[in-house]
Each structure stands twice: as structure tokens, then as C-alpha cells.
Coordinates of C-alpha atoms and ligand atoms in Angstrom, one line a residue:
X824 CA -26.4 -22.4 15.9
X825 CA -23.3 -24.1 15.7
X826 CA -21.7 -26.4 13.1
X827 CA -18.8 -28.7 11.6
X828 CA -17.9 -28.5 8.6
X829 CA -17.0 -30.8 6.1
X830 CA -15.4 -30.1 2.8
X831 CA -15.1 -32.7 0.6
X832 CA -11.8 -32.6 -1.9
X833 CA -10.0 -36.2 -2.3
X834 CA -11.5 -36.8 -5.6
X835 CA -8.9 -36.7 -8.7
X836 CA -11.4 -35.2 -11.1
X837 CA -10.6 -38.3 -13.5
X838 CA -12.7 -36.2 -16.2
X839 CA -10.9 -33.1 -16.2
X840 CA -7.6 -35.3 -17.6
X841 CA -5.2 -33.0 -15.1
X842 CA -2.4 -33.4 -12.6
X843 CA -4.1 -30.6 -11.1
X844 CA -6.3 -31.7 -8.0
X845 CA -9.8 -30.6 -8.9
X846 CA -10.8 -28.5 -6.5
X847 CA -7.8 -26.0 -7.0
X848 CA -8.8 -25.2 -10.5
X849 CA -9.2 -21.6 -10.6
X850 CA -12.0 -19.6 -11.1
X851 CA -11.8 -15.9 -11.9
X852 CA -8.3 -16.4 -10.6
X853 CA -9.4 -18.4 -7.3
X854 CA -9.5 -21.9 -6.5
X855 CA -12.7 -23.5 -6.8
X856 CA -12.3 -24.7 -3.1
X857 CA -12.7 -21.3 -2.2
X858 CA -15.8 -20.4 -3.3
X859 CA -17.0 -23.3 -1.0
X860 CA -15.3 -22.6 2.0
X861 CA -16.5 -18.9 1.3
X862 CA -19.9 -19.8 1.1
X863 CA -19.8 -21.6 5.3
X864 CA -17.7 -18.6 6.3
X865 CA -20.6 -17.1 7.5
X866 CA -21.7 -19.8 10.2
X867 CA -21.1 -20.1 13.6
X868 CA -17.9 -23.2 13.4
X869 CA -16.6 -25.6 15.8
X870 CA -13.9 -26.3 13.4
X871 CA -13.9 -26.8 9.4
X872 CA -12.0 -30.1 8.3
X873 CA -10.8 -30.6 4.3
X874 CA -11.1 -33.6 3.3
X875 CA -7.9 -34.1 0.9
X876 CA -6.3 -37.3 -0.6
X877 CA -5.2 -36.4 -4.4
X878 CA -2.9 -33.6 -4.1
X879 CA -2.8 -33.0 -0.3
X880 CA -0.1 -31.3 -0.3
X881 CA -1.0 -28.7 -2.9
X882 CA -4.4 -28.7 -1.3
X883 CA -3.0 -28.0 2.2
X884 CA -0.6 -25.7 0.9
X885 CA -2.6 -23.4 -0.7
X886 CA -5.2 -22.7 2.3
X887 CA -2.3 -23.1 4.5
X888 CA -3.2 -20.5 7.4
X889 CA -6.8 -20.2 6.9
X890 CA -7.4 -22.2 10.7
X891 CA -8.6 -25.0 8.7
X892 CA -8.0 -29.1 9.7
X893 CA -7.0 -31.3 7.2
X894 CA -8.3 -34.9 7.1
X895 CA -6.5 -37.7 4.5
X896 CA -7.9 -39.7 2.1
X897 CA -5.5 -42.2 0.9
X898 CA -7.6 -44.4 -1.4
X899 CA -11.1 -42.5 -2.6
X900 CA -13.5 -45.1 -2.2
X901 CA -16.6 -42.8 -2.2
X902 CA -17.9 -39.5 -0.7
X903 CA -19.3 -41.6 2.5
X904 CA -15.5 -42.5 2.9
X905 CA -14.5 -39.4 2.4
X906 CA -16.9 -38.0 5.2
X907 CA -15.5 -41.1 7.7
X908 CA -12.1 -40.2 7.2
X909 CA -13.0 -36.8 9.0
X910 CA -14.5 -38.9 11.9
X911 CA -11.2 -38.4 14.2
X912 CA -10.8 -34.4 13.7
X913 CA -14.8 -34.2 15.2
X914 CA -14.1 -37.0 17.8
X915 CA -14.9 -35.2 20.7
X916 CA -18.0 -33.0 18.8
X917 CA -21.7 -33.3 19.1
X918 CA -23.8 -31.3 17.3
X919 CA -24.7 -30.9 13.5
X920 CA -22.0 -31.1 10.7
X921 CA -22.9 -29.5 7.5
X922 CA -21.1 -31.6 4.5
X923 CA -20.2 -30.0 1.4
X924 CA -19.1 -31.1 -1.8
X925 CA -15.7 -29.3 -2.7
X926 CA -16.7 -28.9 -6.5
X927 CA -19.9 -26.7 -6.2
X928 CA -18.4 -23.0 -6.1
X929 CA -21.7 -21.3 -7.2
X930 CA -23.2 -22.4 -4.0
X931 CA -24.1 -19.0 -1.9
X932 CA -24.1 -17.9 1.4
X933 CA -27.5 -16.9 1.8
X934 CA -28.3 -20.7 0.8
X935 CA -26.0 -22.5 3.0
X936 CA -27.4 -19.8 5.9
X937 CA -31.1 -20.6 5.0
X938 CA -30.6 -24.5 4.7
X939 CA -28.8 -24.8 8.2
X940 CA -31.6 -22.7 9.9
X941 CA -34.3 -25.0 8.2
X942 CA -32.3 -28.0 9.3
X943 CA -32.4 -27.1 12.6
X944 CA -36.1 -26.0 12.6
X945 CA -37.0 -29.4 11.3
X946 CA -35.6 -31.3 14.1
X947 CA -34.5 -33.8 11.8
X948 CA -32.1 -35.8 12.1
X949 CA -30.8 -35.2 8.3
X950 CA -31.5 -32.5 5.6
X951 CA -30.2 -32.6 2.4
X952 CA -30.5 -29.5 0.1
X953 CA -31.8 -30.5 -3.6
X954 CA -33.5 -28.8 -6.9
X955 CA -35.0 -29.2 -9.5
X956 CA -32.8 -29.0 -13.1
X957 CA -33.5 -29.0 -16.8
X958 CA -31.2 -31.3 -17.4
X959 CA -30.2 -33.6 -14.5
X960 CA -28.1 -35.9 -16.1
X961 CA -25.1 -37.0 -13.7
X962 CA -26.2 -35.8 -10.8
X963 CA -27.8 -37.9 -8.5
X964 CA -31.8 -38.0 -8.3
X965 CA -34.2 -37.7 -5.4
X966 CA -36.4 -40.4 -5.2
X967 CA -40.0 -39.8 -3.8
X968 CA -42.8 -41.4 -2.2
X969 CA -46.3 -41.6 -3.7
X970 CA -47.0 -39.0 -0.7
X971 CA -43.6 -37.1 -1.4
X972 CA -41.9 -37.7 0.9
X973 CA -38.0 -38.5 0.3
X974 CA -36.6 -42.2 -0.2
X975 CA -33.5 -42.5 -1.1
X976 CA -31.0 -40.8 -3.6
X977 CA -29.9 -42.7 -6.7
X978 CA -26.8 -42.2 -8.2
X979 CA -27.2 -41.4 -12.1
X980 CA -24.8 -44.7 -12.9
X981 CA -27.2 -47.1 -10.7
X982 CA -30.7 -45.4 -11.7
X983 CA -33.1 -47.3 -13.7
X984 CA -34.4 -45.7 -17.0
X985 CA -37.5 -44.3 -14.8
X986 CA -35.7 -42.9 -12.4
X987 CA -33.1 -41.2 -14.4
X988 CA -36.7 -38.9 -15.5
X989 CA -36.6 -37.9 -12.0
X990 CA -35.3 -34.2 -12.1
X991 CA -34.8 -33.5 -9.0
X992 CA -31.4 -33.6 -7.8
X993 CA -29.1 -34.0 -4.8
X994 CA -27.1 -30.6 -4.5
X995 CA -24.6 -32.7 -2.5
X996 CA -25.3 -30.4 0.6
X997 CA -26.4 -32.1 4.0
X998 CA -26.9 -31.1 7.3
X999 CA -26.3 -34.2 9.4
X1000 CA -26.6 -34.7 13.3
X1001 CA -23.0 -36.4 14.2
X1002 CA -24.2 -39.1 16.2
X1003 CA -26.4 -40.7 13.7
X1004 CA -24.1 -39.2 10.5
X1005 CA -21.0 -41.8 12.2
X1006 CA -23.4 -44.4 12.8
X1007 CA -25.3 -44.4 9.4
X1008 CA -21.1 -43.9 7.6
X1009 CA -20.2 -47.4 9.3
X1010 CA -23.6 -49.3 8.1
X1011 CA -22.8 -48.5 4.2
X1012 CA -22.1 -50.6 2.1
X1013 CA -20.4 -50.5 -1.8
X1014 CA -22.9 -52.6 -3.3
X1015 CA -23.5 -50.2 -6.7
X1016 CA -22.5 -50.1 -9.9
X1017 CA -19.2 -47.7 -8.9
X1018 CA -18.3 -50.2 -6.1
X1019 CA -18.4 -47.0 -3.9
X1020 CA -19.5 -46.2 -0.4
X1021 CA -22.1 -43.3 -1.2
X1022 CA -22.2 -40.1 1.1
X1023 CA -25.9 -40.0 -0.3
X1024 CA -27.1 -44.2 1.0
X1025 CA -27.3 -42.0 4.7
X1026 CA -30.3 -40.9 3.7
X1027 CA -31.6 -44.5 2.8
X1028 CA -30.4 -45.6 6.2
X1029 CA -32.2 -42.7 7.9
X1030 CA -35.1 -43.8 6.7
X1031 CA -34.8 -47.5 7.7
X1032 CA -34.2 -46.3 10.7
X1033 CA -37.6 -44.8 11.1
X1034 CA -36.2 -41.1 11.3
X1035 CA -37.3 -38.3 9.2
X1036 CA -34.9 -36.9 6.5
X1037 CA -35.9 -33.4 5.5
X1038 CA -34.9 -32.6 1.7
X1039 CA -34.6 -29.3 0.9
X1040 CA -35.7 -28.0 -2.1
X1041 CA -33.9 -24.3 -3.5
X1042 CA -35.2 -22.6 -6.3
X1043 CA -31.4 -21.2 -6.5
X1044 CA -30.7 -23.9 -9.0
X1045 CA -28.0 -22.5 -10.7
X1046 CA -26.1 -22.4 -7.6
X1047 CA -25.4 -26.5 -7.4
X1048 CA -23.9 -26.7 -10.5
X1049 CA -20.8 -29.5 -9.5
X1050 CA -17.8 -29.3 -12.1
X1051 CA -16.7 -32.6 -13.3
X1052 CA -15.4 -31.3 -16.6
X1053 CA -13.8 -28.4 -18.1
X1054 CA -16.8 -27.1 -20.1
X1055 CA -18.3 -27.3 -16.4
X1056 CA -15.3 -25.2 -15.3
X1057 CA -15.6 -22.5 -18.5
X1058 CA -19.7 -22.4 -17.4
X1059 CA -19.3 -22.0 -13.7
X1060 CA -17.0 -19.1 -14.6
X1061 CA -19.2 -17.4 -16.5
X1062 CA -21.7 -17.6 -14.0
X1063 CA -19.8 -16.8 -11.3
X1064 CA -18.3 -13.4 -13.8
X1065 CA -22.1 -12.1 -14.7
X1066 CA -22.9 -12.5 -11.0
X1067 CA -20.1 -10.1 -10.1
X1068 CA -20.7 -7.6 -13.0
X1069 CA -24.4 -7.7 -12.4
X1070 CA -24.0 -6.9 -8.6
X1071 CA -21.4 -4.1 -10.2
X1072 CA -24.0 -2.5 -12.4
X1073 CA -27.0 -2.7 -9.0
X1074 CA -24.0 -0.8 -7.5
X1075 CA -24.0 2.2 -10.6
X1076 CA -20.6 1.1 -12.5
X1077 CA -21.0 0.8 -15.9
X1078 CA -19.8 -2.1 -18.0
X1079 CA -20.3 -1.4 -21.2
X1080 CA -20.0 -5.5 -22.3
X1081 CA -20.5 -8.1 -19.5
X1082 CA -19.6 -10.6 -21.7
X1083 CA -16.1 -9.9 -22.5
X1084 CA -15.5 -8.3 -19.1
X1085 CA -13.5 -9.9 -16.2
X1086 CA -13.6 -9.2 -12.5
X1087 CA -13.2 -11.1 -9.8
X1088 CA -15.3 -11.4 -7.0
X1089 CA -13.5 -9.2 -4.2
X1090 CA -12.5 -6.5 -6.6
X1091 CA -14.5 -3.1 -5.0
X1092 CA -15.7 0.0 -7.9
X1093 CA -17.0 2.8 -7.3
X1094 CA -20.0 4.7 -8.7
X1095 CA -20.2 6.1 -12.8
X1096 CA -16.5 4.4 -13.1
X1097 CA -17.1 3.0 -16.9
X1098 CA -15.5 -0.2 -18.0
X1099 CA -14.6 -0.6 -21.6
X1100 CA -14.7 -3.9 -22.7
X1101 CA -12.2 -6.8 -22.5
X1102 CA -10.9 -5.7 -19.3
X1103 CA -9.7 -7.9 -16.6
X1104 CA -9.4 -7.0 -12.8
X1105 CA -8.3 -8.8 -10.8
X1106 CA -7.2 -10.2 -7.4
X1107 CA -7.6 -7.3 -4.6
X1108 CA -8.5 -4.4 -6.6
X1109 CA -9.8 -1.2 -5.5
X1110 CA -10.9 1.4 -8.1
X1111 CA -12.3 4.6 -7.1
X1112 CA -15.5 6.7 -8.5
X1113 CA -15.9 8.7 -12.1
X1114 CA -13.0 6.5 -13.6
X1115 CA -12.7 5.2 -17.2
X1116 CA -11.1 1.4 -17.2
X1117 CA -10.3 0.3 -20.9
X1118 CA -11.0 -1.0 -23.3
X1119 CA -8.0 -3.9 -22.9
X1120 CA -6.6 -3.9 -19.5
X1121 CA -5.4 -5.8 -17.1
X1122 CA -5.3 -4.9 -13.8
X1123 CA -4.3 -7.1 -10.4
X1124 CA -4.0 -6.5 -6.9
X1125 CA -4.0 -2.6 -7.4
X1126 CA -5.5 0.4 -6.0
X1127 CA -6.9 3.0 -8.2
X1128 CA -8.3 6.3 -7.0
X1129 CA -11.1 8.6 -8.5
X1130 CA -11.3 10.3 -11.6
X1131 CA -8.7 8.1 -12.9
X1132 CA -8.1 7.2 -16.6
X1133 CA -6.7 4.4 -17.8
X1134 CA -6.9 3.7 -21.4
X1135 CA -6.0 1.2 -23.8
X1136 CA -4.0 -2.0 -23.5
X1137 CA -2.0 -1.0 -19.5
X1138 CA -0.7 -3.7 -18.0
X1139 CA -1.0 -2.9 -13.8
X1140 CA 0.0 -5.1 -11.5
X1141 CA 0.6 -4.0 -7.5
X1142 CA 0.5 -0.6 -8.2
X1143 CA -1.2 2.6 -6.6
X1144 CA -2.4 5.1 -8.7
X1145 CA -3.9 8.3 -6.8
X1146 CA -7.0 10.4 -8.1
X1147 CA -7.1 12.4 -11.7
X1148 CA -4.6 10.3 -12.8
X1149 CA -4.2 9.4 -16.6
X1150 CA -2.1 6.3 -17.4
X1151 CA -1.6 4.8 -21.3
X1152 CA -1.8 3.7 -23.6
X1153 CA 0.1 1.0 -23.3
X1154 CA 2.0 1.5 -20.1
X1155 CA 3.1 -1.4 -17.6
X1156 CA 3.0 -0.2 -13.9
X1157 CA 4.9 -3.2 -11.8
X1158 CA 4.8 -3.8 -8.8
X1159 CA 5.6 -1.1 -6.0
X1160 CA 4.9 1.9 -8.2
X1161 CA 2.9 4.4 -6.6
X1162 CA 1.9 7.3 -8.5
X1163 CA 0.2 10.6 -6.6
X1164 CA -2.4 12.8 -8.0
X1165 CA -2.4 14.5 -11.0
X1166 CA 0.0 12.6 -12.8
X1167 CA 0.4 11.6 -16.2
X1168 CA 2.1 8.2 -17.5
X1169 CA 2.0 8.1 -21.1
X1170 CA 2.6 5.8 -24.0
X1171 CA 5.0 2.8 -23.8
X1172 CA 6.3 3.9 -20.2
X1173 CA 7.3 1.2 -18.0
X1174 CA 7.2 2.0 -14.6
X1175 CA 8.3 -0.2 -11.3
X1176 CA 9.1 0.1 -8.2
X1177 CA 8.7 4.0 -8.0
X1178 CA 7.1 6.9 -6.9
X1179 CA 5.8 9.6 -9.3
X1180 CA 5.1 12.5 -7.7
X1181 CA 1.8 14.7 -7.4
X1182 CA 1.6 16.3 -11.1
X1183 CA 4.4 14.6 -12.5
X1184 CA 4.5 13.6 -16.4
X1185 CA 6.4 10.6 -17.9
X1186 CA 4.3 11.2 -21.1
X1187 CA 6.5 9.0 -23.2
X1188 CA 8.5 6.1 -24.1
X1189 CA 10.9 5.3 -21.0
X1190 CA 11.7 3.2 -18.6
X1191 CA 11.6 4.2 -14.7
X1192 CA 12.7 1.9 -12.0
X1193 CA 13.6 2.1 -8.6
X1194 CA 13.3 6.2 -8.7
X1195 CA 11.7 8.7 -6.4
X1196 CA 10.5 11.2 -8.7
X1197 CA 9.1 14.6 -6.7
X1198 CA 6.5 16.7 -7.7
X1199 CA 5.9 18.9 -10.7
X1200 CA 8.7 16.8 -12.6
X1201 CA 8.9 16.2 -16.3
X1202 CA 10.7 13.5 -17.8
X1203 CA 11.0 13.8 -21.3
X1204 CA 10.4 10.9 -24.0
X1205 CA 12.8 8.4 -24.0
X1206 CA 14.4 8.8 -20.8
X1207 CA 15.6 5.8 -19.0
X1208 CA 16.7 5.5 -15.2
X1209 CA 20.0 3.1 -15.7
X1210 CA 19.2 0.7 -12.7
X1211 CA 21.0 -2.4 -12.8
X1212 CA 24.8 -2.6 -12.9
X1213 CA 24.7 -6.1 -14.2
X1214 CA 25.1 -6.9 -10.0
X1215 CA 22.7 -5.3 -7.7
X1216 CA 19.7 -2.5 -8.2
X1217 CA 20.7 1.6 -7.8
X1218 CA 18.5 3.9 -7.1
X1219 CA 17.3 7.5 -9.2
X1220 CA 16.1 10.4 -7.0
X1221 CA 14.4 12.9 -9.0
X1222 CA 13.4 16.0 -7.3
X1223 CA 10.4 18.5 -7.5
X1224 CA 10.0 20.8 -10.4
X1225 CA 13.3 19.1 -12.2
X1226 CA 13.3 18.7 -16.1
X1227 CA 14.7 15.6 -17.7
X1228 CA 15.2 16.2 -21.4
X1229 CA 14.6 13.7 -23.8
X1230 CA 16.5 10.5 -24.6
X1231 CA 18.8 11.2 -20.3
X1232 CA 20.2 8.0 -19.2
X1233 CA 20.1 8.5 -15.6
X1234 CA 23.1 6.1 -14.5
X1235 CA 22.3 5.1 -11.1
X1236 CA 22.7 6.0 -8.1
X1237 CA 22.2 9.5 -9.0
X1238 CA 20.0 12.4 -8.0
X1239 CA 19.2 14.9 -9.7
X1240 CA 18.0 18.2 -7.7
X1241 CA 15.0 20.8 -7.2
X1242 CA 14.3 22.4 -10.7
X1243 CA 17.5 21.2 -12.2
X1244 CA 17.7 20.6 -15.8
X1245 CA 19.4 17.5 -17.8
X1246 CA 20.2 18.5 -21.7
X1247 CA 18.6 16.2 -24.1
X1248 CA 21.0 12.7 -25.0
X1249 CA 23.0 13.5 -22.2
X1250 CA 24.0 9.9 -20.1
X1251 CA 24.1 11.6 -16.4
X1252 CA 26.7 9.9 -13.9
X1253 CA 27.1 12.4 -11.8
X1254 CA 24.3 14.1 -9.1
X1255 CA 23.0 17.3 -11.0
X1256 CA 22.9 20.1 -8.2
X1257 CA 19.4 21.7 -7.1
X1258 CA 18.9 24.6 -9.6
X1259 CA 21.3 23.9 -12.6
X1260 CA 22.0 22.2 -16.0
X1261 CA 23.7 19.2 -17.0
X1262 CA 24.3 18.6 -20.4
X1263 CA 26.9 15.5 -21.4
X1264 CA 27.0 15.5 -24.8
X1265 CA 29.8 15.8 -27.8
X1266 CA 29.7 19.4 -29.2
X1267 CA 27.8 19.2 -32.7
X1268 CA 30.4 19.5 -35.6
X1269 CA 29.2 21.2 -39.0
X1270 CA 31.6 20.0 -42.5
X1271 CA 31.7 22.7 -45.1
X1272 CA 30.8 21.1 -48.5
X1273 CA 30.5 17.7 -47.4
X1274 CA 28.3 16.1 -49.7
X1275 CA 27.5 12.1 -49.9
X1276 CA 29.6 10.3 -52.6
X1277 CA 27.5 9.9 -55.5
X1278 CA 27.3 5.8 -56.5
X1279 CA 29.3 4.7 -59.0
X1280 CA 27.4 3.1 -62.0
X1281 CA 27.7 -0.1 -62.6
X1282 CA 28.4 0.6 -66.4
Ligands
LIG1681 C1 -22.1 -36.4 -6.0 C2 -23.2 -37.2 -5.4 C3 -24.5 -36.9 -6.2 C4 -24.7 -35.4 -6.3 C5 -23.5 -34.7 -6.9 C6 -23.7 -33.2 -6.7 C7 -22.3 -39.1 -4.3 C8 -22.1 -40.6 -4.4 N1 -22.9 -38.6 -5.3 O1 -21.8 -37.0 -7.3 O2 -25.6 -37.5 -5.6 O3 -25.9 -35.2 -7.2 O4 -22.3 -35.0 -6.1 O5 -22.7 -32.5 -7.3 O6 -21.9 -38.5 -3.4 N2 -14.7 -37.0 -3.1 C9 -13.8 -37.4 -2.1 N3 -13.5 -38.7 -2.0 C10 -14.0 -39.7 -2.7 C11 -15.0 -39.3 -3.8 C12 -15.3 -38.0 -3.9 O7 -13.3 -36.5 -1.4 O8 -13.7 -40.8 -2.5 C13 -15.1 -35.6 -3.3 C14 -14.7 -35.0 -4.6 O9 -13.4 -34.5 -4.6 C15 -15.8 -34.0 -4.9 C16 -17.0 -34.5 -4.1 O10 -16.5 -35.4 -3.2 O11 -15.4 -32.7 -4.4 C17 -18.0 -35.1 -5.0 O12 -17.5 -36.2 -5.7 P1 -17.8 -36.5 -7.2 O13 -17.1 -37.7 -7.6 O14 -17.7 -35.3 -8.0 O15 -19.4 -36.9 -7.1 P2 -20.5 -36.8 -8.2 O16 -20.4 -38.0 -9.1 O17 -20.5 -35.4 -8.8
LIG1682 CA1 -19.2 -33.7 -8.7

């Protein structure tokens, strides 16, 4: 079965106080307009229009590329329209078009999937997906017949104090035939309490019309959760996290505290990897099997490996990190660094834009950037790989089985050869042939009988 889609995302989100546009919020590090358009990736398109009017051009920006169309918005006068001003992107169109409010981002797949397929089975010119909440204030209520069947929907503003006990609600989810959906649009009228024309009023016009409107009813009711407000925002996240971690732990990771552990939804773990609380992964993440995550992290856009250990408070951002690797504490990997099996990046190291070879140890306190270190390498505490000449970036070739003493300034460019040797303090300038030592250092002086002046006493 095929669709149009219809995102709606004009509205400012007056009660979120921002210059932000709602709907690009972020959630677990993604805009809340992706969640929605993730959840109608999965059907069958004739073309998916955004509706955009506050922030346009940050809207369109951001899902620049994504083969969407972009409808404006210039005054919001209501989510009916909203839904018109998409009329001319679907002007030569004739089917169903599923309509989606842009600030549900719980809503699922499987939901949006199931609720198209029973719109279609209905034959019905309209379906409209609602549940039933606990606490249904704001949203707008279904209103029933004696016999059940649907009436109309009634915005919380305009409901009367009987109708406001109604609690079942509008998810703000339809499936909508087009020819009726740009007939019903053009008969609405903004006679409510909001002075708005009201997506929803279709369904009253359906029914005047003497054709059947089929509400939905999902028992998924924590999935139409709209955010108006911040605290909205904070709870959707938290949904949204404890839906990832719990899918984690089905999958055999461990997580040894959900609730101060955050991973966003595309990040991929393998099985018996623990994670120690008040980590944060994020963005497009791949960690391998058998690894230990933690506790403190924060990790983005990375690729970690099996067997992997990555302890206490590492920083990892665009980095790639090979199998029985241990990294930390405290170490910042920046982006570009690769590091191959076996290695070892210790305390305070800072590492970026470099390769560390298979077995390789930077175990502590130093600085490596732009540098090709081989394999088998040591590079002893405090070493630092002098890249920047004030002017442009130099690069550091390291080769295998070389030995960097302690506290080398490797000046770059420089290169310092298989199994060579650098004396500890020494600042290298020059390339250190494969094989040999370079020490650059002032030859130690010993004073006979020098002794420290003894202080004078006041008296
Ligand atoms: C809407 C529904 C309500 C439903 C609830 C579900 C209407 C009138 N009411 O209420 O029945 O229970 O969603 O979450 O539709 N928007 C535009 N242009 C506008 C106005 C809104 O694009 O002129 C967009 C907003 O950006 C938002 C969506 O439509 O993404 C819903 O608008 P919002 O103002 O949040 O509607 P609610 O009051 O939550
Ligand atoms: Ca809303």
C-alpha cells in the first residue's frame, strides 16, 4: 500500500520559551523530527512533505538531503492549515496520506505499519489512531456515541467539564483518503476558543458527511506522548533511553544502571560487553563483544572492537579502537585516531589524528598528534609529538619496535626509525636512523662541596 506523508512542524512550541523551532529539539542527541520521520520510513511513499513555517530554514537545513519536500507555513493558523498548505506538493496524488504530528517522537514503526494496514482494511474514508491515558489533560478527547461510535474530537481548550473526563485521546495520527482530506481542509472553519482551523474538525465533517471514520485505538499508549514542554522533552527522553537499554539487555549487554546510562538509538553492542554506569554513547557507535565501557565515558561516532577496555572518565570521539585494546583512565581519543589491536593508551594521553600500531603502549601522560606510530612501539611517559609550528600541522612517523624515552619532544616533521631509541628529556629535531640512539641532552655536571646557603637569621 502506498502513502503521502505529512509531517507536521510550523508550530513555534510557544511553551518551550526557545528560539529553537520545536521539532529540532534533540533527543538522545537527535532531533525530535527524526524520530517521526523514522517511524513512516518503513512504508511504501509517493513522496514525504514537512510542513515548516517557524524556523524553515533550520528545519530544512538539517534534513537537507533526506529526499524530503518542504511545504511553508507562513502564519500558523492551526494544524488543518498546516495540512492545506501541503495541498500543492500532493497536487497530482490520489491515494491515502498519513498525517503526522512532528512532536510525537515515541511513536513506533510497528504502530504506524499496523494503523495504515487497518486503515486500508476499513475502507474508510478516515482513521485516526487514539488511546486511552491516565492523565489526558491537553490533548484532545475522542468523543463517542451512546453506541461508540466516534463523533468528533474536542480540543482540551473548547471541551466542556464532561468532556474533559473523556480519556481517550487523539494521538494526532490519521490516515486520510486525499480527495475527501482537501475537501473536508476547505470546509473548516476557526470557530473555537484558539481561533484555529483544527486538523481534528475532519473528522466532524466526515461524519456529516455520512462517511464512516474509523478510530483507532493502541494499547501502545506511551508511544503518543506529544512534547509541548520541556519536562515533556526530559520524559520523552527517558523513554525513548530505557527503550534502547532495554532492547540492549534482550540482546545480552549488560548495563549495570539503566538509569544513569545514555545511548542513543542507532548505537550497535555486542554480547556480555558490560556498561558501567554514567556512560554516554553516542551518535554512530559500534562496540564490539566481551568489552567493559565505564564507568564515566563518553563516547561518539566511534568504533570499538572486542575485548576492549575502556575505563574511567575517556573522552572518544571519531575514533577506532581494534580488539583487546585497553584505553584510560582518562584519555581523550580525537577524531581520526585509529588504534590496532593490542594496544595500550594509558592515563592522561591525548591522542588525535593518529595511528597506534598493533601492541603499541602510550601508557602515560603525552600528547600524540598527527603521528604514525608502528607496531611494538613504546612511548614513554611524558612524551609529546611537537606538531604545530605556530603555522601549519607536521607530521611524527614512529616506526615498529622504536623506544621513545620519557619526557622526548618529537619536533615535527620527524621520523624516528625501526627499533631506534630516543634518550629520555631529549627534544629530537632531527630523523633518528633505523636501529640507533638519539640522546639531545646537556651532559650532567656534579659540584664538589656545594652545599645550599644556610638562611641568615633575622636576629
Ligand atoms: C494536537 C491536536 C490534539 C491532539 C494532540 C496530540 C489539533 C488542533 N489538536 O494538539 O487533538 O490530541 O495534537 O499530540 O490538531 N503545527 C503546525 N502549524 C500550526 C499548528 C501546529 O505545523 O499552525 C504543528 C506543530 O508544529 C506540531 C503539531 O502541528 O508539531 C501539533 O501542534 P500542537 O500545537 O502541538 O497541537 P496540540 O495542542 O498538541
Ligand atoms: Ca502537541
Amino acid at each position: 500500500m502506498q502513502v503521502a506523508v505529512i509531517i507536521l512542524a510550523a508550530g513555534k512550541g510557544k511553551r518551550m520559551h526557545s528560539e529553537l523551532p520545536k521539532v529540532l529539539h534533540r533527543i538522545l542527541g537527535r532531533s525530535m523530527l527524526s524520530y517521526v520521520l523514522d517511524a513512516a520510513s518503513e512504508l511504501k511513499t509517493f513522496r514525504t512533505v514537512v510542513v515548516t513555517g517557524h524556523g524553515s530554514s533550520q528545519v530544512k537545513e538539517q534534513l537537507n538531503g533526506k529526499g524530503l519536500r518542504f511545504a511553508y507555513q507562513g502564519e500558523q493558523l492551526g494544524t488543518g492549515h498546516a495540512v492545506l498548505c501541503a495541498r500543492k506538493l500532493l497536487a497530482n496524488y490520489q491515494g491515502d496520506v498519513l498525517i503526522i504530528n512532528g512532536d510525537t517522537p515515541l511513536i513506533c514503526k510497528e504502530t504506524i505499519n499496523d494503523f495504515t494496514t487497518r486503515h486500508k482494511d476499513s475502507k474508510s474514508v478516515l482513521s485516526i489512531l487514539s488511546t486511552v491515558l491516565d492523565e489526558p489533560e491537553g490533548y484532545g478527547r475522542i468523543s463517542r456515541s451512546s453506541r461508540g461510535d466516534i463523533k468528533k474530537v474536542v480540543e482540551e481548550k473548547d471541551a466542556t467539564a464532561k468532556e474533559k473526563q473523556i480519556s481517550e485521546i487523539n494521538a494526532g495520527v490519521y490516515c486520510v483518503d486525499s480527495a475527501f482530506l482537501w475537501n473536508a481542509l476547505e470546509n473548516l472553519n476557526p470557530n473555537n476558543v484558539q481561533h484555529e482551523y483544527y486538523l481534528p474538525d475532519i473528522v466532524d465533517f466526515a461524519i456529516n458527511s455520512g462517511e464512516n471514520v474509523n478510530a483507532v485505538m493502541t494499547r501502545h499508549s506511551d508511544e503518543v506522548l506529544g512534547v509541548n514542554t520541556r519536562a515533556e522533552l526530559a520524559a520523552v527522553e527517558t523513554k525513548l533511553r530505557n527503550r534502547k537499554n532495554n532492547r540492549l539487555m534482550d540482546g545480552g549487554v549488560t548495563i549495570i544502571d539503566p538509569s544513569s546510562t545514555y545511548i542513543t538509538p542507532d548505537v550497535r553492542i555486542g554480547v556480555d560487553t558490560v556498561i558501567y554506569p554514567n556512560a554516554h554513547i553516542l551518535g554512530d557507535c559500534s562496540i564490539g563483544w566481551g568489552c567493559e565501557i565505564g564507568p564515566s565515558v563518553w563516547i561518539e561516532d566511534s568504533v570499538i572492537g572486542h575485548n576492549v577496555l575502556i575505563r574511567f572518565n575517556c573522552h572518544i570521539v571519531k575514533a577506532s579502537i581494534s580488539n583487546y585494546v585497553s584505553v584510560g583512565p582518562f584519555a581523550n581519543l580525537r577524531p581520526e585516531t585509529v588504534v590496532h589491536s593490542k594496544a595500550k593508551i594509558g592515563s592522561f594521553v591525548e591522542i588525535k589524528k593518529s595511528n597506534i600500531g598493533h601492541g603499541s603502549k602510550v601508557p602515560h601522560l603525552s600528547y600524540v598528534g598527527d603521528a604514525s606510530v608502528g607496531e611494538g612501539v613504546n612511548i614513554g611517559a611524558g612524551t609529546i609529538t611537537c606538531n604545530y609550528d605556530g603555522f601549519s600541522k607536521h607530521k611524527t612517523v614512529i616506526d615498529d619496535n622504536a623506544f621513545i624515552g620519557s619526557d622526548t619532544m618529537l619536533v615535527a616533521p620527524v621520523r624516528v626509525g625501526k627499533g631506534a631509541t630516543t634518550g629520555a628529556g631529549s627534544t629530537i629535531t632531527k630523523d633518528v636512523p633505523e636501529g640507533s640512539l638519539a640522546v639531545e641532552r646537556s651532559k650532567q655536571v656534579e659540584i664538589k662541596g656545594w652545599s645550599r646557603k644556610p638562611k641568615k637569621s633575622k636576629a
